[in-house]
């Protein structure tokens, strides 16, 4: 059951001064996030703004190619990631504050789910202090989980993330792709597929276990339905074999002196040798 606006405000006490307000606030936010539909999230967030004594909170997830931050709120323009302060917040995963033309302040907060950057949160307020800034950070983790869990079945999220039509051969593997970035304190895997709307037979499959990062890169020849179906079957076969305990044959070892011992193993089947970024450019290991 969704709480009326006046209850959010009266219990929190306008500026959030009531005893135990933070625990109550998070409990109600989590409860409502569970039952909210994907496009209910902006309204839910603005009830949070009211409870925190803020003017407005705007969620801006990134688009498919990570070039723009697209608002979930209707009527607002997207922001360029390379040239805006919100984009700087997204790129550096750090807080930024700017003064708007109206004289109000806008606090940009990164929205991150694990290692994956999802977008930013724009918090508008007439003034800002340390306590209010700390409270602005509270909804970001919950909203990140809400976006991650709900975007998989929301056409509205998908439409906002796209700047041009998606070809059918690209749609087939995209629905099976994992997040762009996964990782933990020891290793991070990040990858994108381009051209984003015409990938066809291209697919990626990174996966983490307690001690191992598996990363499969698939490239079925062509950009048509046949290549898309081939890549999808190969992707499913990789996951099925890995989850059944299978291992890739004939690994190559690349031991490097790092603070934590790491062993990289690669197996190629008909694909060019991968390039490794190093200072001074890209380097390819000679074929063996």
PDB file of C-alpha atoms in Angstrom:
ATOM      1  CA  UNK A   1       0.000   0.000   0.000  1.00  0.00           C
ATOM      2  CA  UNK A   2       1.411   3.384  -0.999  1.00  0.00           C
ATOM      3  CA  UNK A   3       1.560   6.023   1.731  1.00  0.00           C
ATOM      4  CA  UNK A   4      -0.010   9.449   1.122  1.00  0.00           C
ATOM      5  CA  UNK A   5       2.301  12.427   0.793  1.00  0.00           C
ATOM      6  CA  UNK A   6       1.301  14.019   4.078  1.00  0.00           C
ATOM      7  CA  UNK A   7       2.434  10.940   6.027  1.00  0.00           C
ATOM      8  CA  UNK A   8       5.949  11.048   4.572  1.00  0.00           C
ATOM      9  CA  UNK A   9       6.194  14.709   5.591  1.00  0.00           C
ATOM     10  CA  UNK A  10       4.550  14.592   9.003  1.00  0.00           C
ATOM     11  CA  UNK A  11       6.493  11.619  10.362  1.00  0.00           C
ATOM     12  CA  UNK A  12       9.851  12.821   9.073  1.00  0.00           C
ATOM     13  CA  UNK A  13       9.120  16.271  10.434  1.00  0.00           C
ATOM     14  CA  UNK A  14       9.822  18.560   7.467  1.00  0.00           C
ATOM     15  CA  UNK A  15      13.602  18.715   7.800  1.00  0.00           C
ATOM     16  CA  UNK A  16      13.981  15.139   9.002  1.00  0.00           C
ATOM     17  CA  UNK A  17      14.513  16.063  12.634  1.00  0.00           C
ATOM     18  CA  UNK A  18      12.367  13.361  14.232  1.00  0.00           C
ATOM     19  CA  UNK A  19      13.953  10.636  16.319  1.00  0.00           C
ATOM     20  CA  UNK A  20      14.851   7.581  14.241  1.00  0.00           C
ATOM     21  CA  UNK A  21      13.646   9.235  11.060  1.00  0.00           C
ATOM     22  CA  UNK A  22      16.470   7.783   8.942  1.00  0.00           C
ATOM     23  CA  UNK A  23      15.646   4.180   9.774  1.00  0.00           C
ATOM     24  CA  UNK A  24      11.938   4.775   9.146  1.00  0.00           C
ATOM     25  CA  UNK A  25      12.624   6.616   5.902  1.00  0.00           C
ATOM     26  CA  UNK A  26      14.786   3.837   4.448  1.00  0.00           C
ATOM     27  CA  UNK A  27      12.308   1.177   5.524  1.00  0.00           C
ATOM     28  CA  UNK A  28       9.439   2.930   3.737  1.00  0.00           C
ATOM     29  CA  UNK A  29      11.564   3.644   0.650  1.00  0.00           C
ATOM     30  CA  UNK A  30      12.576  -0.009   0.327  1.00  0.00           C
ATOM     31  CA  UNK A  31       8.978  -1.190   0.825  1.00  0.00           C
ATOM     32  CA  UNK A  32       7.619   1.146  -1.842  1.00  0.00           C
ATOM     33  CA  UNK A  33      10.453   0.481  -4.284  1.00  0.00           C
ATOM     34  CA  UNK A  34       9.565  -3.226  -4.252  1.00  0.00           C
ATOM     35  CA  UNK A  35       6.013  -2.614  -5.483  1.00  0.00           C
ATOM     36  CA  UNK A  36       6.611   0.403  -7.740  1.00  0.00           C
ATOM     37  CA  UNK A  37       6.431  -0.097 -11.494  1.00  0.00           C
ATOM     38  CA  UNK A  38       9.446   1.159 -13.464  1.00  0.00           C
ATOM     39  CA  UNK A  39       7.850   4.463 -14.416  1.00  0.00           C
ATOM     40  CA  UNK A  40       6.565   5.006 -10.866  1.00  0.00           C
ATOM     41  CA  UNK A  41      10.154   5.482  -9.724  1.00  0.00           C
ATOM     42  CA  UNK A  42      10.328   9.261 -10.509  1.00  0.00           C
ATOM     43  CA  UNK A  43       7.204   9.927  -8.401  1.00  0.00           C
ATOM     44  CA  UNK A  44       8.593   7.775  -5.601  1.00  0.00           C
ATOM     45  CA  UNK A  45      11.851   9.714  -5.724  1.00  0.00           C
ATOM     46  CA  UNK A  46      10.070  13.038  -5.461  1.00  0.00           C
ATOM     47  CA  UNK A  47       8.204  11.835  -2.396  1.00  0.00           C
ATOM     48  CA  UNK A  48      11.674  11.173  -1.026  1.00  0.00           C
ATOM     49  CA  UNK A  49      12.603  14.755  -1.924  1.00  0.00           C
ATOM     50  CA  UNK A  50       9.621  16.050   0.009  1.00  0.00           C
ATOM     51  CA  UNK A  51      10.525  13.938   3.016  1.00  0.00           C
ATOM     52  CA  UNK A  52      14.102  15.213   2.923  1.00  0.00           C
ATOM     53  CA  UNK A  53      13.022  18.849   2.622  1.00  0.00           C
ATOM     54  CA  UNK A  54      14.345  19.139  -0.949  1.00  0.00           C
ATOM     55  CA  UNK A  55      12.787  20.753  -4.009  1.00  0.00           C
ATOM     56  CA  UNK A  56      13.174  17.946  -6.527  1.00  0.00           C
ATOM     57  CA  UNK A  57      15.160  14.806  -7.326  1.00  0.00           C
ATOM     58  CA  UNK A  58      15.672  13.792 -10.962  1.00  0.00           C
ATOM     59  CA  UNK A  59      16.993  10.370 -12.000  1.00  0.00           C
ATOM     60  CA  UNK A  60      19.142  10.394 -15.139  1.00  0.00           C
ATOM     61  CA  UNK A  61      20.220   6.927 -16.323  1.00  0.00           C
ATOM     62  CA  UNK A  62      22.775   6.733 -19.101  1.00  0.00           C
ATOM     63  CA  UNK A  63      21.789   5.889 -22.652  1.00  0.00           C
ATOM     64  CA  UNK A  64      22.873   2.680 -24.380  1.00  0.00           C
ATOM     65  CA  UNK A  65      26.171   4.092 -25.685  1.00  0.00           C
ATOM     66  CA  UNK A  66      26.980   6.103 -22.534  1.00  0.00           C
ATOM     67  CA  UNK A  67      26.906   9.416 -24.390  1.00  0.00           C
ATOM     68  CA  UNK A  68      23.943  11.099 -22.692  1.00  0.00           C
ATOM     69  CA  UNK A  69      22.166  11.141 -19.343  1.00  0.00           C
ATOM     70  CA  UNK A  70      18.467  10.762 -20.097  1.00  0.00           C
ATOM     71  CA  UNK A  71      15.935  11.900 -17.453  1.00  0.00           C
ATOM     72  CA  UNK A  72      13.107   9.603 -16.406  1.00  0.00           C
ATOM     73  CA  UNK A  73      11.043  12.735 -15.680  1.00  0.00           C
ATOM     74  CA  UNK A  74       9.045  13.942 -18.682  1.00  0.00           C
ATOM     75  CA  UNK A  75       9.867  17.273 -20.303  1.00  0.00           C
ATOM     76  CA  UNK A  76      13.552  17.553 -19.368  1.00  0.00           C
ATOM     77  CA  UNK A  77      16.331  17.504 -21.979  1.00  0.00           C
ATOM     78  CA  UNK A  78      19.137  14.914 -21.898  1.00  0.00           C
ATOM     79  CA  UNK A  79      22.606  16.017 -20.779  1.00  0.00           C
ATOM     80  CA  UNK A  80      25.797  15.270 -22.673  1.00  0.00           C
ATOM     81  CA  UNK A  81      28.174  13.107 -20.642  1.00  0.00           C
ATOM     82  CA  UNK A  82      31.345  14.629 -22.098  1.00  0.00           C
ATOM     83  CA  UNK A  83      30.440  18.310 -21.625  1.00  0.00           C
ATOM     84  CA  UNK A  84      28.161  18.621 -18.562  1.00  0.00           C
ATOM     85  CA  UNK A  85      28.838  18.649 -14.831  1.00  0.00           C
ATOM     86  CA  UNK A  86      26.383  15.777 -14.461  1.00  0.00           C
ATOM     87  CA  UNK A  87      28.489  13.884 -16.994  1.00  0.00           C
ATOM     88  CA  UNK A  88      31.613  14.652 -14.970  1.00  0.00           C
ATOM     89  CA  UNK A  89      29.873  13.148 -11.933  1.00  0.00           C
ATOM     90  CA  UNK A  90      29.046  10.038 -13.982  1.00  0.00           C
ATOM     91  CA  UNK A  91      32.541   9.657 -15.448  1.00  0.00           C
ATOM     92  CA  UNK A  92      34.423  10.151 -12.192  1.00  0.00           C
ATOM     93  CA  UNK A  93      31.816   8.566  -9.859  1.00  0.00           C
ATOM     94  CA  UNK A  94      32.134  11.577  -7.579  1.00  0.00           C
ATOM     95  CA  UNK A  95      29.786  14.196  -6.153  1.00  0.00           C
ATOM     96  CA  UNK A  96      29.467  17.580  -7.892  1.00  0.00           C
ATOM     97  CA  UNK A  97      27.511  20.719  -6.938  1.00  0.00           C
ATOM     98  CA  UNK A  98      26.456  23.533  -9.248  1.00  0.00           C
ATOM     99  CA  UNK A  99      24.387  26.686  -8.879  1.00  0.00           C
ATOM    100  CA  UNK A 100      21.374  26.924 -11.186  1.00  0.00           C
ATOM    101  CA  UNK A 101      20.119  30.072 -12.929  1.00  0.00           C
ATOM    102  CA  UNK A 102      17.268  30.226 -10.413  1.00  0.00           C
ATOM    103  CA  UNK A 103      19.765  30.533  -7.574  1.00  0.00           C
ATOM    104  CA  UNK A 104      19.025  27.046  -6.252  1.00  0.00           C
ATOM    105  CA  UNK A 105      21.712  24.396  -5.902  1.00  0.00           C
ATOM    106  CA  UNK A 106      21.871  21.104  -7.795  1.00  0.00           C
ATOM    107  CA  UNK A 107      23.839  18.254  -6.246  1.00  0.00           C
ATOM    108  CA  UNK A 108      24.863  15.538  -8.714  1.00  0.00           C
ATOM    109  CA  UNK A 109      25.299  12.092  -7.146  1.00  0.00           C
ATOM    110  CA  UNK A 110      26.485   8.970  -8.999  1.00  0.00           C
ATOM    111  CA  UNK A 111      24.075   6.033  -9.090  1.00  0.00           C
ATOM    112  CA  UNK A 112      26.106   2.817  -9.017  1.00  0.00           C
ATOM    113  CA  UNK A 113      25.079  -0.826  -8.666  1.00  0.00           C
ATOM    114  CA  UNK A 114      28.180  -2.760  -7.642  1.00  0.00           C
ATOM    115  CA  UNK A 115      30.799  -1.891 -10.263  1.00  0.00           C
ATOM    116  CA  UNK A 116      28.297  -0.727 -12.879  1.00  0.00           C
ATOM    117  CA  UNK A 117      27.584   2.974 -13.327  1.00  0.00           C
ATOM    118  CA  UNK A 118      23.877   3.416 -14.039  1.00  0.00           C
ATOM    119  CA  UNK A 119      23.550   7.206 -14.166  1.00  0.00           C
ATOM    120  CA  UNK A 120      23.266  10.167 -11.820  1.00  0.00           C
ATOM    121  CA  UNK A 121      20.812  11.676  -9.376  1.00  0.00           C
ATOM    122  CA  UNK A 122      20.166  15.417  -9.617  1.00  0.00           C
ATOM    123  CA  UNK A 123      19.066  16.811  -6.233  1.00  0.00           C
ATOM    124  CA  UNK A 124      17.672  20.371  -6.280  1.00  0.00           C
ATOM    125  CA  UNK A 125      17.637  22.364  -3.046  1.00  0.00           C
ATOM    126  CA  UNK A 126      17.493  26.008  -1.984  1.00  0.00           C
ATOM    127  CA  UNK A 127      20.443  25.423   0.344  1.00  0.00           C
ATOM    128  CA  UNK A 128      22.781  22.634   1.349  1.00  0.00           C
ATOM    129  CA  UNK A 129      24.637  21.681   4.500  1.00  0.00           C
ATOM    130  CA  UNK A 130      26.552  18.612   5.656  1.00  0.00           C
ATOM    131  CA  UNK A 131      23.527  16.917   7.239  1.00  0.00           C
ATOM    132  CA  UNK A 132      21.277  17.446   4.236  1.00  0.00           C
ATOM    133  CA  UNK A 133      24.033  16.335   1.872  1.00  0.00           C
ATOM    134  CA  UNK A 134      24.432  13.130   3.858  1.00  0.00           C
ATOM    135  CA  UNK A 135      20.698  12.505   3.569  1.00  0.00           C
ATOM    136  CA  UNK A 136      20.790  13.128  -0.169  1.00  0.00           C
ATOM    137  CA  UNK A 137      23.100  10.136  -0.497  1.00  0.00           C
ATOM    138  CA  UNK A 138      20.711   7.791   1.313  1.00  0.00           C
ATOM    139  CA  UNK A 139      18.330   6.937  -1.594  1.00  0.00           C
ATOM    140  CA  UNK A 140      21.044   6.341  -4.227  1.00  0.00           C
ATOM    141  CA  UNK A 141      21.814   2.711  -3.353  1.00  0.00           C
ATOM    142  CA  UNK A 142      18.148   1.738  -3.140  1.00  0.00           C
ATOM    143  CA  UNK A 143      17.357   3.497  -6.423  1.00  0.00           C
ATOM    144  CA  UNK A 144      20.283   1.728  -8.097  1.00  0.00           C
ATOM    145  CA  UNK A 145      18.850  -1.640  -7.085  1.00  0.00           C
ATOM    146  CA  UNK A 146      15.347  -0.571  -8.183  1.00  0.00           C
ATOM    147  CA  UNK A 147      16.592   0.512 -11.625  1.00  0.00           C
ATOM    148  CA  UNK A 148      18.645  -2.664 -12.091  1.00  0.00           C
ATOM    149  CA  UNK A 149      15.790  -4.965 -11.122  1.00  0.00           C
ATOM    150  CA  UNK A 150      13.062  -3.167 -13.083  1.00  0.00           C
ATOM    151  CA  UNK A 151      14.755  -2.140 -16.344  1.00  0.00           C
ATOM    152  CA  UNK A 152      14.906  -5.780 -17.514  1.00  0.00           C
ATOM    153  CA  UNK A 153      11.120  -5.869 -18.010  1.00  0.00           C
ATOM    154  CA  UNK A 154      10.405  -2.222 -18.834  1.00  0.00           C
ATOM    155  CA  UNK A 155      10.016  -1.111 -22.442  1.00  0.00           C
ATOM    156  CA  UNK A 156       9.893   2.475 -21.159  1.00  0.00           C
ATOM    157  CA  UNK A 157      13.414   2.187 -19.750  1.00  0.00           C
ATOM    158  CA  UNK A 158      14.640   0.627 -23.010  1.00  0.00           C
ATOM    159  CA  UNK A 159      13.062   3.337 -25.180  1.00  0.00           C
ATOM    160  CA  UNK A 160      14.642   6.125 -23.148  1.00  0.00           C
ATOM    161  CA  UNK A 161      18.052   4.463 -23.350  1.00  0.00           C
ATOM    162  CA  UNK A 162      17.972   4.342 -27.168  1.00  0.00           C
ATOM    163  CA  UNK A 163      18.676   7.196 -29.546  1.00  0.00           C
ATOM    164  CA  UNK A 164      17.895   5.261 -32.736  1.00  0.00           C
ATOM    165  CA  UNK A 165      15.963   2.135 -33.758  1.00  0.00           C
ATOM    166  CA  UNK A 166      17.455  -1.216 -32.742  1.00  0.00           C
ATOM    167  CA  UNK A 167      17.796  -3.759 -35.554  1.00  0.00           C
ATOM    168  CA  UNK A 168      16.240  -7.172 -34.875  1.00  0.00           C
ATOM    169  CA  UNK A 169      19.565  -9.077 -35.140  1.00  0.00           C
ATOM    170  CA  UNK A 170      20.933  -6.745 -32.442  1.00  0.00           C
ATOM    171  CA  UNK A 171      17.860  -7.163 -30.216  1.00  0.00           C
ATOM    172  CA  UNK A 172      18.293 -10.941 -29.981  1.00  0.00           C
ATOM    173  CA  UNK A 173      21.719 -11.071 -28.256  1.00  0.00           C
ATOM    174  CA  UNK A 174      21.144  -7.872 -26.252  1.00  0.00           C
ATOM    175  CA  UNK A 175      18.383  -9.410 -24.153  1.00  0.00           C
ATOM    176  CA  UNK A 176      20.907 -12.030 -22.962  1.00  0.00           C
ATOM    177  CA  UNK A 177      23.840  -9.755 -22.235  1.00  0.00           C
ATOM    178  CA  UNK A 178      25.042  -9.228 -18.643  1.00  0.00           C
ATOM    179  CA  UNK A 179      25.729  -5.738 -17.213  1.00  0.00           C
ATOM    180  CA  UNK A 180      28.418  -3.661 -18.940  1.00  0.00           C
ATOM    181  CA  UNK A 181      30.618  -3.775 -15.842  1.00  0.00           C
ATOM    182  CA  UNK A 182      31.026  -6.431 -13.164  1.00  0.00           C
ATOM    183  CA  UNK A 183      33.690  -6.797 -10.521  1.00  0.00           C
ATOM    184  CA  UNK A 184      34.819  -6.849  -6.923  1.00  0.00           C
ATOM    185  CA  UNK A 185      37.738  -5.447  -4.925  1.00  0.00           C
ATOM    186  CA  UNK A 186      40.259  -7.572  -6.874  1.00  0.00           C
ATOM    187  CA  UNK A 187      39.136  -7.458 -10.500  1.00  0.00           C
ATOM    188  CA  UNK A 188      36.769  -5.529 -12.770  1.00  0.00           C
ATOM    189  CA  UNK A 189      35.486  -6.500 -16.206  1.00  0.00           C
ATOM    190  CA  UNK A 190      34.025  -3.753 -18.424  1.00  0.00           C
ATOM    191  CA  UNK A 191      33.006  -4.073 -22.059  1.00  0.00           C
ATOM    192  CA  UNK A 192      30.751  -2.493 -24.679  1.00  0.00           C
ATOM    193  CA  UNK A 193      29.565  -3.705 -28.068  1.00  0.00           C
ATOM    194  CA  UNK A 194      29.646  -1.405 -31.090  1.00  0.00           C
ATOM    195  CA  UNK A 195      27.972  -0.513 -33.372  1.00  0.00           C
ATOM    196  CA  UNK A 196      25.436  -0.662 -30.557  1.00  0.00           C
ATOM    197  CA  UNK A 197      22.330  -0.933 -32.741  1.00  0.00           C
ATOM    198  CA  UNK A 198      23.779  -3.362 -35.293  1.00  0.00           C
ATOM    199  CA  UNK A 199      25.791  -5.873 -33.274  1.00  0.00           C
ATOM    200  CA  UNK A 200      24.241  -8.967 -34.858  1.00  0.00           C
ATOM    201  CA  UNK A 201      26.560 -11.881 -34.074  1.00  0.00           C
ATOM    202  CA  UNK A 202      28.551 -10.193 -31.293  1.00  0.00           C
ATOM    203  CA  UNK A 203      28.143 -11.141 -27.629  1.00  0.00           C
ATOM    204  CA  UNK A 204      29.967 -10.989 -24.311  1.00  0.00           C
ATOM    205  CA  UNK A 205      29.687 -13.202 -21.265  1.00  0.00           C
ATOM    206  CA  UNK A 206      31.696 -12.181 -18.180  1.00  0.00           C
ATOM    207  CA  UNK A 207      31.070 -14.069 -14.960  1.00  0.00           C
ATOM    208  CA  UNK A 208      32.600 -13.978 -11.471  1.00  0.00           C
ATOM    209  CA  UNK A 209      33.196 -16.788  -9.003  1.00  0.00           C
ATOM    210  CA  UNK A 210      34.919 -16.549  -5.647  1.00  0.00           C
ATOM    211  CA  UNK A 211      38.368 -16.816  -7.250  1.00  0.00           C
ATOM    212  CA  UNK A 212      37.904 -16.544 -11.008  1.00  0.00           C
ATOM    213  CA  UNK A 213      36.714 -14.080 -13.632  1.00  0.00           C
ATOM    214  CA  UNK A 214      35.446 -15.838 -16.750  1.00  0.00           C
ATOM    215  CA  UNK A 215      35.138 -13.565 -19.802  1.00  0.00           C
ATOM    216  CA  UNK A 216      33.906 -14.929 -23.127  1.00  0.00           C
ATOM    217  CA  UNK A 217      33.861 -12.834 -26.309  1.00  0.00           C
ATOM    218  CA  UNK A 218      31.787 -14.231 -29.179  1.00  0.00           C
ATOM    219  CA  UNK A 219      31.779 -13.036 -32.784  1.00  0.00           C
ATOM    220  CA  UNK A 220      29.611 -14.950 -35.233  1.00  0.00           C
ATOM    221  CA  UNK A 221      30.332 -13.801 -38.773  1.00  0.00           C
ATOM    222  CA  UNK A 222      27.790 -11.384 -40.191  1.00  0.00           C
ATOM    223  CA  UNK A 223      25.206  -8.959 -38.822  1.00  0.00           C
ATOM    224  CA  UNK A 224      22.018 -10.808 -39.678  1.00  0.00           C
ATOM    225  CA  UNK A 225      19.524 -13.107 -37.970  1.00  0.00           C
ATOM    226  CA  UNK A 226      21.660 -16.200 -38.610  1.00  0.00           C
ATOM    227  CA  UNK A 227      24.704 -14.709 -36.881  1.00  0.00           C
ATOM    228  CA  UNK A 228      22.561 -13.389 -34.014  1.00  0.00           C
ATOM    229  CA  UNK A 229      21.058 -16.839 -33.419  1.00  0.00           C
ATOM    230  CA  UNK A 230      24.496 -18.476 -33.676  1.00  0.00           C
ATOM    231  CA  UNK A 231      25.931 -16.098 -31.077  1.00  0.00           C
ATOM    232  CA  UNK A 232      22.944 -16.668 -28.778  1.00  0.00           C
ATOM    233  CA  UNK A 233      23.367 -20.454 -28.949  1.00  0.00           C
ATOM    234  CA  UNK A 234      27.129 -20.142 -28.342  1.00  0.00           C
ATOM    235  CA  UNK A 235      26.482 -17.832 -25.386  1.00  0.00           C
ATOM    236  CA  UNK A 236      24.066 -20.335 -23.864  1.00  0.00           C
ATOM    237  CA  UNK A 237      26.552 -23.167 -24.475  1.00  0.00           C
ATOM    238  CA  UNK A 238      29.335 -21.247 -22.685  1.00  0.00           C
ATOM    239  CA  UNK A 239      27.149 -20.603 -19.668  1.00  0.00           C
ATOM    240  CA  UNK A 240      25.834 -24.151 -19.585  1.00  0.00           C
ATOM    241  CA  UNK A 241      29.327 -25.673 -19.712  1.00  0.00           C
ATOM    242  CA  UNK A 242      30.733 -23.262 -17.137  1.00  0.00           C
ATOM    243  CA  UNK A 243      27.863 -23.809 -14.689  1.00  0.00           C
ATOM    244  CA  UNK A 244      28.279 -27.567 -15.089  1.00  0.00           C
ATOM    245  CA  UNK A 245      31.905 -27.268 -13.992  1.00  0.00           C
ATOM    246  CA  UNK A 246      33.552 -27.388 -17.417  1.00  0.00           C
ATOM    247  CA  UNK A 247      36.886 -25.683 -18.134  1.00  0.00           C
ATOM    248  CA  UNK A 248      38.343 -24.170 -21.307  1.00  0.00           C
ATOM    249  CA  UNK A 249      40.975 -26.437 -22.949  1.00  0.00           C
ATOM    250  CA  UNK A 250      44.661 -25.635 -23.586  1.00  0.00           C
ATOM    251  CA  UNK A 251      44.980 -22.379 -21.634  1.00  0.00           C
ATOM    252  CA  UNK A 252      47.787 -19.912 -22.197  1.00  0.00           C
ATOM    253  CA  UNK A 253      49.408 -18.503 -19.086  1.00  0.00           C
ATOM    254  CA  UNK A 254      50.425 -14.889 -18.616  1.00  0.00           C
ATOM    255  CA  UNK A 255      51.911 -14.329 -15.163  1.00  0.00           C
ATOM    256  CA  UNK A 256      52.360 -10.673 -14.289  1.00  0.00           C
ATOM    257  CA  UNK A 257      53.934  -9.109 -11.183  1.00  0.00           C
ATOM    258  CA  UNK A 258      51.005  -7.444  -9.426  1.00  0.00           C
ATOM    259  CA  UNK A 259      50.203  -6.893  -5.763  1.00  0.00           C
ATOM    260  CA  UNK A 260      47.828  -9.855  -5.818  1.00  0.00           C
ATOM    261  CA  UNK A 261      48.972 -12.888  -7.890  1.00  0.00           C
ATOM    262  CA  UNK A 262      46.904 -13.094 -11.080  1.00  0.00           C
ATOM    263  CA  UNK A 263      46.962 -15.708 -13.789  1.00  0.00           C
ATOM    264  CA  UNK A 264      45.364 -14.824 -17.136  1.00  0.00           C
ATOM    265  CA  UNK A 265      44.365 -17.689 -19.402  1.00  0.00           C
ATOM    266  CA  UNK A 266      43.016 -17.241 -22.909  1.00  0.00           C
ATOM    267  CA  UNK A 267      41.746 -19.664 -25.533  1.00  0.00           C
ATOM    268  CA  UNK A 268      41.132 -18.507 -29.113  1.00  0.00           C
ATOM    269  CA  UNK A 269      38.984 -20.298 -31.658  1.00  0.00           C
ATOM    270  CA  UNK A 270      39.197 -18.566 -35.022  1.00  0.00           C
ATOM    271  CA  UNK A 271      39.466 -15.024 -33.632  1.00  0.00           C
ATOM    272  CA  UNK A 272      42.385 -12.570 -33.996  1.00  0.00           C
ATOM    273  CA  UNK A 273      44.740 -12.285 -31.052  1.00  0.00           C
ATOM    274  CA  UNK A 274      43.340  -9.752 -28.535  1.00  0.00           C
ATOM    275  CA  UNK A 275      45.154  -6.454 -27.999  1.00  0.00           C
ATOM    276  CA  UNK A 276      46.227  -5.385 -24.507  1.00  0.00           C
ATOM    277  CA  UNK A 277      46.326  -1.684 -23.638  1.00  0.00           C
ATOM    278  CA  UNK A 278      49.660  -0.615 -22.203  1.00  0.00           C
ATOM    279  CA  UNK A 279      51.479   2.696 -21.886  1.00  0.00           C
ATOM    280  CA  UNK A 280      52.321   3.782 -25.391  1.00  0.00           C
ATOM    281  CA  UNK A 281      49.516   1.981 -27.211  1.00  0.00           C
ATOM    282  CA  UNK A 282      47.970  -1.442 -27.866  1.00  0.00           C
ATOM    283  CA  UNK A 283      50.097  -4.577 -27.916  1.00  0.00           C
ATOM    284  CA  UNK A 284      49.291  -7.964 -29.362  1.00  0.00           C
ATOM    285  CA  UNK A 285      50.976 -11.137 -28.241  1.00  0.00           C
ATOM    286  CA  UNK A 286      52.392 -13.189 -31.107  1.00  0.00           C
ATOM    287  CA  UNK A 287      50.366 -16.210 -32.075  1.00  0.00           C
ATOM    288  CA  UNK A 288      51.625 -19.573 -30.795  1.00  0.00           C
TER     289      UNK A 288
END
